[in-house]
Coordinates of C-alpha atoms in Angstrom, one line a residue:
M14 CA 112.1 78.7 124.2
R15 CA 108.8 80.4 123.3
K16 CA 106.9 77.6 124.9
R17 CA 108.9 78.0 128.1
V18 CA 108.3 81.7 128.2
F19 CA 104.6 81.2 127.5
I20 CA 104.3 78.6 130.3
S21 CA 106.2 80.9 132.7
L22 CA 104.0 83.9 132.0
L23 CA 100.8 81.8 132.2
F24 CA 101.8 80.4 135.6
F25 CA 102.9 83.8 136.9
S26 CA 99.6 85.4 135.8
I27 CA 97.5 82.6 137.4
S28 CA 99.5 82.9 140.6
V29 CA 99.1 86.7 140.7
V30 CA 95.3 86.4 140.4
V31 CA 95.1 83.6 143.1
L32 CA 97.3 85.6 145.5
A33 CA 95.3 88.8 144.8
Q34 CA 92.0 86.9 145.6
I35 CA 93.5 85.8 148.9
F36 CA 94.6 89.4 149.6
V37 CA 91.0 90.6 149.1
I38 CA 89.7 87.9 151.5
L39 CA 92.2 88.7 154.2
K40 CA 91.5 92.4 153.9
Y41 CA 87.8 91.7 154.2
L42 CA 88.4 89.8 157.5
E43 CA 90.3 92.9 158.7
G44 CA 87.2 95.0 157.9
E45 CA 88.5 96.7 154.8
I46 CA 87.0 96.3 151.3
Y47 CA 89.4 96.0 148.3
T48 CA 88.8 95.0 144.7
I49 CA 90.6 92.3 142.8
F50 CA 92.4 95.0 140.9
D51 CA 93.7 96.4 144.2
G52 CA 94.8 92.9 145.0
I53 CA 96.8 92.5 141.8
Y54 CA 98.4 95.9 142.4
W55 CA 99.4 94.9 145.9
V56 CA 100.7 91.4 144.9
I57 CA 102.9 92.8 142.0
A58 CA 104.3 95.6 144.2
T59 CA 105.1 93.0 146.9
I60 CA 106.5 90.3 144.6
T61 CA 108.8 92.9 142.9
T62 CA 109.9 94.0 146.5
V63 CA 108.8 97.6 145.6
G64 CA 106.4 97.8 148.5
F65 CA 105.1 101.4 148.4
G66 CA 103.5 100.9 151.8
D67 CA 100.1 102.4 150.8
I68 CA 98.4 99.2 151.5
V69 CA 99.5 97.2 154.6
F70 CA 98.1 94.4 156.8
K71 CA 97.4 95.0 160.4
S72 CA 96.7 91.5 161.5
T73 CA 99.3 88.9 162.3
I74 CA 98.0 86.5 159.6
G75 CA 98.1 89.3 157.1
R76 CA 101.7 90.1 157.8
I77 CA 102.6 86.4 157.6
Y78 CA 100.9 86.4 154.2
T79 CA 102.9 89.4 153.1
I80 CA 106.1 87.7 154.0
F81 CA 105.0 84.6 152.1
V82 CA 104.2 86.7 148.9
M83 CA 107.6 88.4 149.1
L84 CA 109.5 85.1 149.5
Y85 CA 107.4 83.6 146.7
G86 CA 108.3 86.6 144.4
V87 CA 112.0 86.3 145.1
A88 CA 111.9 82.5 144.6
F89 CA 110.0 82.7 141.3
I90 CA 112.0 85.6 139.8
F91 CA 115.5 84.5 140.8
G92 CA 114.9 80.8 141.2
F93 CA 112.9 80.1 138.0
F94 CA 112.4 83.0 135.6
F95 CA 116.0 84.1 135.4
P96 CA 117.8 80.8 135.3
Y97 CA 115.3 79.0 133.0
V98 CA 114.1 81.8 130.8
V99 CA 116.2 85.0 130.9
I100 CA 119.7 83.5 131.0
P101 CA 119.1 80.8 128.3
F102 CA 117.5 83.4 126.1
A103 CA 120.5 85.7 126.5
E104 CA 123.0 82.9 126.0
K105 CA 121.2 81.8 122.8
R106 CA 121.2 85.4 121.5
L107 CA 124.8 86.3 122.5
L108 CA 126.7 83.1 122.3
F109 CA 125.0 81.2 119.4
K110 CA 127.1 81.6 116.3
L111 CA 124.9 81.8 113.2
P112 CA 125.8 79.2 110.5
E113 CA 127.7 80.5 107.4
E114 CA 127.7 77.5 105.2
S115 CA 125.6 74.6 104.1
S116 CA 126.3 71.2 102.6
L117 CA 123.0 71.0 100.6
K118 CA 123.1 69.8 97.0
D119 CA 120.7 70.2 94.1
H120 CA 119.1 73.0 96.1
V121 CA 117.5 76.3 95.5
I122 CA 119.2 79.3 97.2
I123 CA 116.8 82.0 98.3
C124 CA 118.5 85.4 99.0
G125 CA 116.6 87.6 101.4
I126 CA 114.3 86.5 104.2
N127 CA 110.7 87.9 104.3
R128 CA 107.1 86.7 104.3
I129 CA 107.0 85.8 100.6
S130 CA 110.4 84.1 100.5
K131 CA 109.4 81.9 103.4
I132 CA 106.2 80.9 101.5
V133 CA 108.3 80.0 98.4
Y134 CA 110.6 78.0 100.7
L135 CA 107.8 76.0 102.1
E136 CA 106.1 75.4 98.7
L137 CA 109.4 74.1 97.3
K138 CA 109.9 71.9 100.3
R139 CA 106.4 70.6 99.8
I140 CA 107.4 69.3 96.4
K141 CA 110.6 67.8 97.7
R142 CA 113.1 70.5 96.7
N143 CA 116.0 71.3 98.9
C144 CA 116.1 75.0 99.9
L145 CA 118.4 77.4 101.7
L146 CA 117.4 80.8 103.0
V147 CA 120.3 83.3 102.9
D148 CA 120.4 86.9 104.4
D149 CA 122.9 89.4 105.6
D150 CA 120.6 90.4 108.5
E151 CA 121.5 88.4 111.7
E152 CA 118.1 88.9 113.3
K153 CA 116.2 87.6 110.3
V154 CA 118.5 84.6 110.0
R155 CA 118.2 83.8 113.7
E156 CA 114.4 84.1 113.5
A157 CA 114.2 81.8 110.5
L158 CA 116.4 79.2 112.3
E159 CA 114.1 79.3 115.3
E160 CA 111.1 78.7 113.0
G161 CA 112.7 75.6 111.6
F162 CA 114.0 76.9 108.2
N163 CA 117.5 76.0 106.7
A164 CA 119.1 79.4 106.9
V165 CA 122.7 80.9 106.9
I166 CA 124.2 84.4 107.4
S167 CA 125.9 85.7 104.3
D168 CA 127.5 88.9 102.9
Y169 CA 126.5 87.8 99.4
S170 CA 130.2 87.6 98.3
L171 CA 131.4 84.9 95.9
E172 CA 133.2 83.2 98.7
S173 CA 130.0 83.0 100.8
F174 CA 128.1 81.5 97.9
K175 CA 130.9 78.9 97.4
K176 CA 130.5 77.9 101.0
N177 CA 126.9 77.2 100.3
N178 CA 127.6 75.0 97.2
I179 CA 126.6 77.4 94.5
E180 CA 128.2 75.0 92.0
K181 CA 125.7 72.3 93.0
A182 CA 122.6 74.6 93.2
I183 CA 119.9 74.4 90.6
A184 CA 118.4 77.9 91.0
V185 CA 118.7 81.2 92.9
I186 CA 115.8 83.4 93.8
L187 CA 116.5 87.0 94.9
F188 CA 114.2 88.9 97.3
E189 CA 116.6 91.8 98.2
D190 CA 116.3 95.4 97.0
A191 CA 117.2 96.2 93.4
E192 CA 120.8 97.2 94.1
K193 CA 121.6 94.1 96.1
N194 CA 119.8 91.9 93.6
L195 CA 121.9 93.4 90.8
D196 CA 125.1 92.9 92.8
I197 CA 124.3 89.3 93.5
L198 CA 123.5 88.6 89.8
L199 CA 126.9 90.2 88.8
T200 CA 128.6 88.1 91.4
L201 CA 127.0 84.9 90.0
K202 CA 127.4 85.9 86.3
D203 CA 129.7 83.0 85.6
Y204 CA 127.4 80.3 87.0
E205 CA 124.9 78.7 84.6
L206 CA 121.9 78.2 86.7
D207 CA 118.4 79.7 86.7
K208 CA 118.3 83.1 88.5
Y209 CA 114.9 84.7 89.4
A210 CA 114.4 88.1 91.0
V211 CA 111.4 89.6 92.9
L212 CA 111.4 93.4 92.6
N213 CA 109.2 96.2 94.0
L214 CA 110.2 98.7 91.3
P215 CA 109.3 97.5 87.8
E216 CA 111.6 100.2 86.2
Y217 CA 114.7 98.2 87.3
A218 CA 113.5 94.9 85.8
K219 CA 115.3 95.4 82.5
Y220 CA 118.6 95.9 84.3
L221 CA 118.2 92.7 86.3
L222 CA 117.3 90.8 83.1
M223 CA 120.5 92.2 81.4
A224 CA 122.5 91.1 84.4
G225 CA 121.4 87.5 84.0
A226 CA 118.0 87.1 85.7
K227 CA 115.9 84.6 83.9
K228 CA 112.7 86.3 85.0
V229 CA 111.7 89.2 87.2
F230 CA 108.6 89.0 89.3
L231 CA 106.6 91.9 90.7
P232 CA 105.1 91.3 94.2
K233 CA 101.8 93.0 93.2
S234 CA 101.1 90.2 90.8
L235 CA 102.9 87.4 92.8
A236 CA 101.9 84.8 95.3
G237 CA 104.7 82.7 96.8
S238 CA 103.1 79.5 95.7
Q239 CA 103.0 80.8 92.1
L240 CA 106.7 81.6 92.1
A241 CA 107.6 78.2 93.6
K242 CA 105.4 76.5 90.9
F243 CA 107.3 78.5 88.2
V244 CA 110.7 77.5 89.5
S245 CA 109.7 73.9 89.9
E246 CA 108.3 73.7 86.4
N247 CA 111.5 75.0 84.9
I248 CA 113.7 72.6 86.9
R249 CA 111.6 69.6 85.8
G250 CA 110.9 70.8 82.3
T251 CA 107.2 70.0 82.4
V252 CA 104.3 72.4 83.0
E253 CA 101.7 71.9 85.7
A254 CA 98.4 72.0 83.7
R255 CA 95.1 71.7 85.4
E256 CA 92.9 69.2 83.4
I257 CA 89.4 70.6 82.8
T258 CA 88.0 67.8 80.7
K259 CA 89.6 64.7 79.2
G260 CA 92.7 65.7 77.3
Y261 CA 92.2 69.4 77.8
G262 CA 93.5 71.7 80.5
V263 CA 94.5 75.2 81.7
A264 CA 98.0 76.4 82.6
E265 CA 99.9 79.6 83.4
I266 CA 103.1 79.9 81.4
C267 CA 105.8 82.5 81.9
V268 CA 107.8 83.9 79.0
S269 CA 111.5 83.7 79.8
E270 CA 114.5 85.7 78.5
F271 CA 115.4 82.7 76.3
S272 CA 111.8 82.1 75.0
K273 CA 111.2 81.4 71.3
I274 CA 107.8 83.1 71.4
R275 CA 108.9 86.5 72.8
G276 CA 107.8 89.2 70.5
E277 CA 105.1 87.0 69.0
S278 CA 101.5 88.1 68.8
I279 CA 98.7 86.3 70.6
G280 CA 97.0 85.4 67.4
R281 CA 100.2 83.8 65.9
I282 CA 100.8 81.8 69.1
E283 CA 97.2 80.5 69.1
R284 CA 97.5 79.4 65.5
N285 CA 100.9 77.8 65.8
F286 CA 100.1 75.8 68.9
D287 CA 96.3 75.3 68.5
V288 CA 95.5 76.8 71.9
K289 CA 93.3 79.6 73.3
I290 CA 95.0 82.3 75.3
V291 CA 92.5 83.4 78.0
A292 CA 94.5 86.2 79.7
V293 CA 97.9 87.8 79.7
L294 CA 99.6 89.4 82.7
K295 CA 101.9 92.1 81.4
R296 CA 103.7 94.5 83.8
G297 CA 101.3 94.0 86.6
K298 CA 98.2 94.5 84.4
V299 CA 95.9 91.6 83.4
H300 CA 94.5 91.6 79.9
F301 CA 91.5 89.3 79.7
N302 CA 90.6 87.9 76.3
P303 CA 93.6 89.8 74.8
E304 CA 93.7 91.4 71.4
K305 CA 95.1 89.1 68.7
S306 CA 97.7 91.7 67.9
L307 CA 99.0 92.0 71.5
K308 CA 102.6 90.8 71.6
V309 CA 104.2 88.9 74.5
D310 CA 107.5 89.8 75.9
V311 CA 110.0 88.6 78.6
G312 CA 108.3 88.5 82.0
D313 CA 104.8 88.2 80.7
T314 CA 102.6 85.4 82.0
I315 CA 99.9 83.8 79.7
Q316 CA 97.0 81.8 80.8
V317 CA 96.3 79.2 78.1
F318 CA 93.6 76.6 77.4
G319 CA 94.0 73.6 75.1
K320 CA 95.1 70.0 74.6
M321 CA 97.6 68.9 77.3
E322 CA 100.2 68.1 74.7
N323 CA 99.9 71.4 73.0
I324 CA 100.2 73.3 76.3
Q325 CA 103.4 71.3 77.0
R326 CA 104.8 72.2 73.6
L327 CA 104.0 75.9 74.2
F328 CA 105.6 75.7 77.6
E329 CA 108.8 74.3 76.1
E330 CA 108.9 77.1 73.5
A331 CA 108.1 79.8 76.1
R332 CA 110.7 78.4 78.5
G333 CA 113.5 78.1 75.9
Y334 CA 116.4 75.8 75.9
F335 CA 119.6 76.5 77.8

C-alpha cells in the first residue's frame, strides 16, 4: 500500500512539473512570461477543476491544452488515485478485522507496542524465538501488522491471553504503564512463566515485583537488545559471556527475585565465585569499581570478569531456580 501511494505521488508530481513546463512554453508563444511556479499553480488549479480564471489561454492551441489538462486531472484522480489508492486504503482500514488470537507455541508474549518492544521482538526473532506483540490500541496493532510483526488486539483479560496460548508461552514482557502492567501480572498470577516489566516510574517497581514480575527494567538504563538478551539467557539457562582471552570473559548478569546472591556484598560474591565485579547498575545509576561492602539486590545488573565456568556458576546463582 505504501509503495503504491509513493509511486502515485511520484508520478503525479512529475506530471505536474511536465505540464507546468508546457504551460510556460505555450504562454511564451502567446507573448506572456510566466515562471514554472506559475505553471504549477495553473496546472493544479486546472486538474482539480477549481479554475479561478485568473490565468487563461487566448490561443486555440492553448485552450485545447487546457481541455487536455482538465481531462487528464479527472482521469488521474477518479480513474487511478481513488480506485487504486484511496478506496483500498479505506477498505483496509474499515473492513479489515484485527486478529484476536494466535496459535504460536513456546513463544514470548510482548504486551504493549512501542519502539523498544519492537526492538525486543526483532532481537528475539533473530535468535529464533517465537514472539507475539499484544496491545489494546487498534491503531498500534494495525501499524505493527503492516510492518510485518505478529500482532493481535487484546483487552488483556484472562480469556484474551488464553486465546493466545498463554499456557504454552515461555515468557511475558510488559511495556504498558504501571497500572496496566500490575493488572496483567495479577491476571497471570496463576501461570508459572517468567514475567518481565519495563517501567518509567522506578517507585512502582517493588509493587510489580510483589505481583509476580521476575525483573523490572527502567528504560533509562535499557536497550531493547539487552532486554532480549536477558530473556533469552533465562530461557536457555546459560549466560552469554564475551570471551576476552582464552578461558576468561566478561558478562552482564541480572539479579532476579529468586536469586541466591540477593543481599550479598560485592566482596563476598567475588570471593565465593573467584570473579571480579567491574560495575553494578543499581536503580539507574552505574557504580564503576564498586565498594566491596556494596550489596546487590533484585533488579541490579552486575558486570563481571572471570573464568567462563565461574561466570556461568554465578549466573545460575543470580538467576535462581524455579
